[in-house]
Amino acid sequence: MDLTAQSLVEAKLYPNQEAVIQDALRSLLHDKPQLRIELAIHRYRYEEISLAKAAHLARVSFDRMRELLVKRGIPVRLGPRDEEEAGQEIENMGRILAERKA
């Protein structure tokens, strides 16, 4: 079967190819949790996202994310760099806590 993103757009199942790709990536990361973890570790390491944000992306606890980073020899950055990052940390931790309650 020769399926392309454009085929799904032409069938009016998606508005554009970007929507197809985003949906496919969401499904892939849902079906393969290890990929979510690897992506979160990569983003923590190279994009300098916070530990809380990485844990949220990986769908693991803050402590588990820290443990994964330590096992790989990746330095754990603690504390926000500025006020904006502090706000993001609070927001991410709120989401994590809300998901635990659900």
mmCIF file with all atom_site columns, C-alpha atoms in Angstrom:
data_model
loop_
_atom_site.group_PDB
_atom_site.id
_atom_site.type_symbol
_atom_site.label_atom_id
_atom_site.label_alt_id
_atom_site.label_comp_id
_atom_site.label_asym_id
_atom_site.label_entity_id
_atom_site.label_seq_id
_atom_site.pdbx_PDB_ins_code
_atom_site.Cartn_x
_atom_site.Cartn_y
_atom_site.Cartn_z
_atom_site.occupancy
_atom_site.B_iso_or_equiv
_atom_site.pdbx_formal_charge
_atom_site.auth_seq_id
_atom_site.auth_comp_id
_atom_site.auth_asym_id
_atom_site.auth_atom_id
_atom_site.pdbx_PDB_model_num
ATOM 1   C CA . MET A 1 1   ? 0.000   0.000  0.000  1.00 0.00 ? 1   MET A CA 1
ATOM 2   C CA . ASP A 1 2   ? 1.406   3.359  -1.041 1.00 0.00 ? 2   ASP A CA 1
ATOM 3   C CA . LEU A 1 3   ? 0.013   5.712  1.587  1.00 0.00 ? 3   LEU A CA 1
ATOM 4   C CA . THR A 1 4   ? 1.207   9.305  1.849  1.00 0.00 ? 4   THR A CA 1
ATOM 5   C CA . ALA A 1 5   ? 0.273   12.210 4.064  1.00 0.00 ? 5   ALA A CA 1
ATOM 6   C CA . GLN A 1 6   ? -1.059  13.956 0.984  1.00 0.00 ? 6   GLN A CA 1
ATOM 7   C CA . SER A 1 7   ? -3.429  11.031 0.337  1.00 0.00 ? 7   SER A CA 1
ATOM 8   C CA . LEU A 1 8   ? -5.046  11.617 3.726  1.00 0.00 ? 8   LEU A CA 1
ATOM 9   C CA . VAL A 1 9   ? -5.366  15.341 2.996  1.00 0.00 ? 9   VAL A CA 1
ATOM 10  C CA . GLU A 1 10  ? -6.899  14.666 -0.424 1.00 0.00 ? 10  GLU A CA 1
ATOM 11  C CA . ALA A 1 11  ? -9.421  12.323 1.215  1.00 0.00 ? 11  ALA A CA 1
ATOM 12  C CA . LYS A 1 12  ? -10.337 15.295 3.460  1.00 0.00 ? 12  LYS A CA 1
ATOM 13  C CA . LEU A 1 13  ? -9.381  13.355 6.578  1.00 0.00 ? 13  LEU A CA 1
ATOM 14  C CA . TYR A 1 14  ? -6.918  16.075 7.638  1.00 0.00 ? 14  TYR A CA 1
ATOM 15  C CA . PRO A 1 15  ? -6.680  19.765 6.755  1.00 0.00 ? 15  PRO A CA 1
ATOM 16  C CA . ASN A 1 16  ? -3.017  19.575 5.709  1.00 0.00 ? 16  ASN A CA 1
ATOM 17  C CA . GLN A 1 17  ? 0.106   17.399 5.757  1.00 0.00 ? 17  GLN A CA 1
ATOM 18  C CA . GLU A 1 18  ? 1.373   18.994 8.976  1.00 0.00 ? 18  GLU A CA 1
ATOM 19  C CA . ALA A 1 19  ? -1.785  17.831 10.777 1.00 0.00 ? 19  ALA A CA 1
ATOM 20  C CA . VAL A 1 20  ? -1.200  14.295 9.479  1.00 0.00 ? 20  VAL A CA 1
ATOM 21  C CA . ILE A 1 21  ? 2.385   14.330 10.710 1.00 0.00 ? 21  ILE A CA 1
ATOM 22  C CA . GLN A 1 22  ? 1.439   15.715 14.141 1.00 0.00 ? 22  GLN A CA 1
ATOM 23  C CA . ASP A 1 23  ? -1.259  13.071 14.599 1.00 0.00 ? 23  ASP A CA 1
ATOM 24  C CA . ALA A 1 24  ? 1.099   10.308 13.469 1.00 0.00 ? 24  ALA A CA 1
ATOM 25  C CA . LEU A 1 25  ? 3.785   11.484 15.909 1.00 0.00 ? 25  LEU A CA 1
ATOM 26  C CA . ARG A 1 26  ? 1.295   11.635 18.795 1.00 0.00 ? 26  ARG A CA 1
ATOM 27  C CA . SER A 1 27  ? 0.197   8.081  18.014 1.00 0.00 ? 27  SER A CA 1
ATOM 28  C CA . LEU A 1 28  ? 3.783   6.876  17.740 1.00 0.00 ? 28  LEU A CA 1
ATOM 29  C CA . LEU A 1 29  ? 4.775   8.404  21.077 1.00 0.00 ? 29  LEU A CA 1
ATOM 30  C CA . HIS A 1 30  ? 1.623   7.014  22.696 1.00 0.00 ? 30  HIS A CA 1
ATOM 31  C CA . ASP A 1 31  ? 2.338   3.500  21.432 1.00 0.00 ? 31  ASP A CA 1
ATOM 32  C CA . LYS A 1 32  ? 6.067   3.575  22.236 1.00 0.00 ? 32  LYS A CA 1
ATOM 33  C CA . PRO A 1 33  ? 6.670   5.042  25.716 1.00 0.00 ? 33  PRO A CA 1
ATOM 34  C CA . GLN A 1 34  ? 10.431  4.528  25.452 1.00 0.00 ? 34  GLN A CA 1
ATOM 35  C CA . LEU A 1 35  ? 10.501  6.985  22.557 1.00 0.00 ? 35  LEU A CA 1
ATOM 36  C CA . ARG A 1 36  ? 8.833   9.606  24.786 1.00 0.00 ? 36  ARG A CA 1
ATOM 37  C CA . ILE A 1 37  ? 11.520  9.070  27.394 1.00 0.00 ? 37  ILE A CA 1
ATOM 38  C CA . GLU A 1 38  ? 14.344  9.267  24.847 1.00 0.00 ? 38  GLU A CA 1
ATOM 39  C CA . LEU A 1 39  ? 12.885  12.441 23.353 1.00 0.00 ? 39  LEU A CA 1
ATOM 40  C CA . ALA A 1 40  ? 12.511  14.032 26.790 1.00 0.00 ? 40  ALA A CA 1
ATOM 41  C CA . ILE A 1 41  ? 16.125  13.175 27.644 1.00 0.00 ? 41  ILE A CA 1
ATOM 42  C CA . HIS A 1 42  ? 17.316  14.611 24.337 1.00 0.00 ? 42  HIS A CA 1
ATOM 43  C CA . ARG A 1 43  ? 15.365  17.821 24.839 1.00 0.00 ? 43  ARG A CA 1
ATOM 44  C CA . TYR A 1 44  ? 16.612  18.148 28.440 1.00 0.00 ? 44  TYR A CA 1
ATOM 45  C CA . ARG A 1 45  ? 20.180  17.704 27.313 1.00 0.00 ? 45  ARG A CA 1
ATOM 46  C CA . TYR A 1 46  ? 20.225  19.847 24.166 1.00 0.00 ? 46  TYR A CA 1
ATOM 47  C CA . GLU A 1 47  ? 17.299  22.253 24.428 1.00 0.00 ? 47  GLU A CA 1
ATOM 48  C CA . GLU A 1 48  ? 17.800  22.907 28.127 1.00 0.00 ? 48  GLU A CA 1
ATOM 49  C CA . ILE A 1 49  ? 14.191  22.286 29.144 1.00 0.00 ? 49  ILE A CA 1
ATOM 50  C CA . SER A 1 50  ? 13.605  21.916 32.860 1.00 0.00 ? 50  SER A CA 1
ATOM 51  C CA . LEU A 1 51  ? 13.636  18.626 34.710 1.00 0.00 ? 51  LEU A CA 1
ATOM 52  C CA . ALA A 1 52  ? 9.917   19.037 35.446 1.00 0.00 ? 52  ALA A CA 1
ATOM 53  C CA . LYS A 1 53  ? 9.161   19.652 31.763 1.00 0.00 ? 53  LYS A CA 1
ATOM 54  C CA . ALA A 1 54  ? 11.234  16.604 30.760 1.00 0.00 ? 54  ALA A CA 1
ATOM 55  C CA . ALA A 1 55  ? 9.366   14.457 33.299 1.00 0.00 ? 55  ALA A CA 1
ATOM 56  C CA . HIS A 1 56  ? 6.050   15.735 31.981 1.00 0.00 ? 56  HIS A CA 1
ATOM 57  C CA . LEU A 1 57  ? 7.013   15.003 28.362 1.00 0.00 ? 57  LEU A CA 1
ATOM 58  C CA . ALA A 1 58  ? 8.243   11.518 29.275 1.00 0.00 ? 58  ALA A CA 1
ATOM 59  C CA . ARG A 1 59  ? 5.158   10.913 31.441 1.00 0.00 ? 59  ARG A CA 1
ATOM 60  C CA . VAL A 1 60  ? 7.287   9.783  34.356 1.00 0.00 ? 60  VAL A CA 1
ATOM 61  C CA . SER A 1 61  ? 7.687   11.193 37.851 1.00 0.00 ? 61  SER A CA 1
ATOM 62  C CA . PHE A 1 62  ? 10.158  13.970 38.616 1.00 0.00 ? 62  PHE A CA 1
ATOM 63  C CA . ASP A 1 63  ? 12.244  11.510 40.657 1.00 0.00 ? 63  ASP A CA 1
ATOM 64  C CA . ARG A 1 64  ? 12.196  8.879  37.887 1.00 0.00 ? 64  ARG A CA 1
ATOM 65  C CA . MET A 1 65  ? 13.333  11.450 35.307 1.00 0.00 ? 65  MET A CA 1
ATOM 66  C CA . ARG A 1 66  ? 16.167  12.569 37.559 1.00 0.00 ? 66  ARG A CA 1
ATOM 67  C CA . GLU A 1 67  ? 17.158  8.916  38.062 1.00 0.00 ? 67  GLU A CA 1
ATOM 68  C CA . LEU A 1 68  ? 17.221  8.300  34.283 1.00 0.00 ? 68  LEU A CA 1
ATOM 69  C CA . LEU A 1 69  ? 19.426  11.344 33.727 1.00 0.00 ? 69  LEU A CA 1
ATOM 70  C CA . VAL A 1 70  ? 21.847  10.362 36.493 1.00 0.00 ? 70  VAL A CA 1
ATOM 71  C CA . LYS A 1 71  ? 22.135  6.798  35.143 1.00 0.00 ? 71  LYS A CA 1
ATOM 72  C CA . ARG A 1 72  ? 23.179  8.236  31.784 1.00 0.00 ? 72  ARG A CA 1
ATOM 73  C CA . GLY A 1 73  ? 25.688  10.600 33.332 1.00 0.00 ? 73  GLY A CA 1
ATOM 74  C CA . ILE A 1 74  ? 23.721  13.690 32.314 1.00 0.00 ? 74  ILE A CA 1
ATOM 75  C CA . PRO A 1 75  ? 24.195  16.525 34.804 1.00 0.00 ? 75  PRO A CA 1
ATOM 76  C CA . VAL A 1 76  ? 20.970  17.390 36.591 1.00 0.00 ? 76  VAL A CA 1
ATOM 77  C CA . ARG A 1 77  ? 20.216  21.104 36.618 1.00 0.00 ? 77  ARG A CA 1
ATOM 78  C CA . LEU A 1 78  ? 18.307  22.110 39.696 1.00 0.00 ? 78  LEU A CA 1
ATOM 79  C CA . GLY A 1 79  ? 16.458  25.355 40.043 1.00 0.00 ? 79  GLY A CA 1
ATOM 80  C CA . PRO A 1 80  ? 15.236  27.772 37.401 1.00 0.00 ? 80  PRO A CA 1
ATOM 81  C CA . ARG A 1 81  ? 17.582  30.146 35.581 1.00 0.00 ? 81  ARG A CA 1
ATOM 82  C CA . ASP A 1 82  ? 15.159  33.067 35.566 1.00 0.00 ? 82  ASP A CA 1
ATOM 83  C CA . GLU A 1 83  ? 11.647  34.140 36.516 1.00 0.00 ? 83  GLU A CA 1
ATOM 84  C CA . GLU A 1 84  ? 10.108  32.825 33.278 1.00 0.00 ? 84  GLU A CA 1
ATOM 85  C CA . GLU A 1 85  ? 11.626  29.381 33.778 1.00 0.00 ? 85  GLU A CA 1
ATOM 86  C CA . ALA A 1 86  ? 10.421  29.397 37.387 1.00 0.00 ? 86  ALA A CA 1
ATOM 87  C CA . GLY A 1 87  ? 6.876   30.020 36.153 1.00 0.00 ? 87  GLY A CA 1
ATOM 88  C CA . GLN A 1 88  ? 7.180   27.184 33.658 1.00 0.00 ? 88  GLN A CA 1
ATOM 89  C CA . GLU A 1 89  ? 8.456   24.876 36.395 1.00 0.00 ? 89  GLU A CA 1
ATOM 90  C CA . ILE A 1 90  ? 5.439   25.694 38.560 1.00 0.00 ? 90  ILE A CA 1
ATOM 91  C CA . GLU A 1 91  ? 3.053   25.127 35.658 1.00 0.00 ? 91  GLU A CA 1
ATOM 92  C CA . ASN A 1 92  ? 4.671   21.805 34.727 1.00 0.00 ? 92  ASN A CA 1
ATOM 93  C CA . MET A 1 93  ? 4.683   20.532 38.296 1.00 0.00 ? 93  MET A CA 1
ATOM 94  C CA . GLY A 1 94  ? 1.006   21.499 38.589 1.00 0.00 ? 94  GLY A CA 1
ATOM 95  C CA . ARG A 1 95  ? 0.214   19.399 35.512 1.00 0.00 ? 95  ARG A CA 1
ATOM 96  C CA . ILE A 1 96  ? 2.197   16.457 36.854 1.00 0.00 ? 96  ILE A CA 1
ATOM 97  C CA . LEU A 1 97  ? 0.385   16.603 40.191 1.00 0.00 ? 97  LEU A CA 1
ATOM 98  C CA . ALA A 1 98  ? -3.006  16.929 38.506 1.00 0.00 ? 98  ALA A CA 1
ATOM 99  C CA . GLU A 1 99  ? -2.269  13.858 36.345 1.00 0.00 ? 99  GLU A CA 1
ATOM 100 C CA . ARG A 1 100 ? -1.358  11.853 39.433 1.00 0.00 ? 100 ARG A CA 1
ATOM 101 C CA . LYS A 1 101 ? -4.714  12.693 41.024 1.00 0.00 ? 101 LYS A CA 1
ATOM 102 C CA . ALA A 1 102 ? -6.639  11.691 37.889 1.00 0.00 ? 102 ALA A CA 1
#
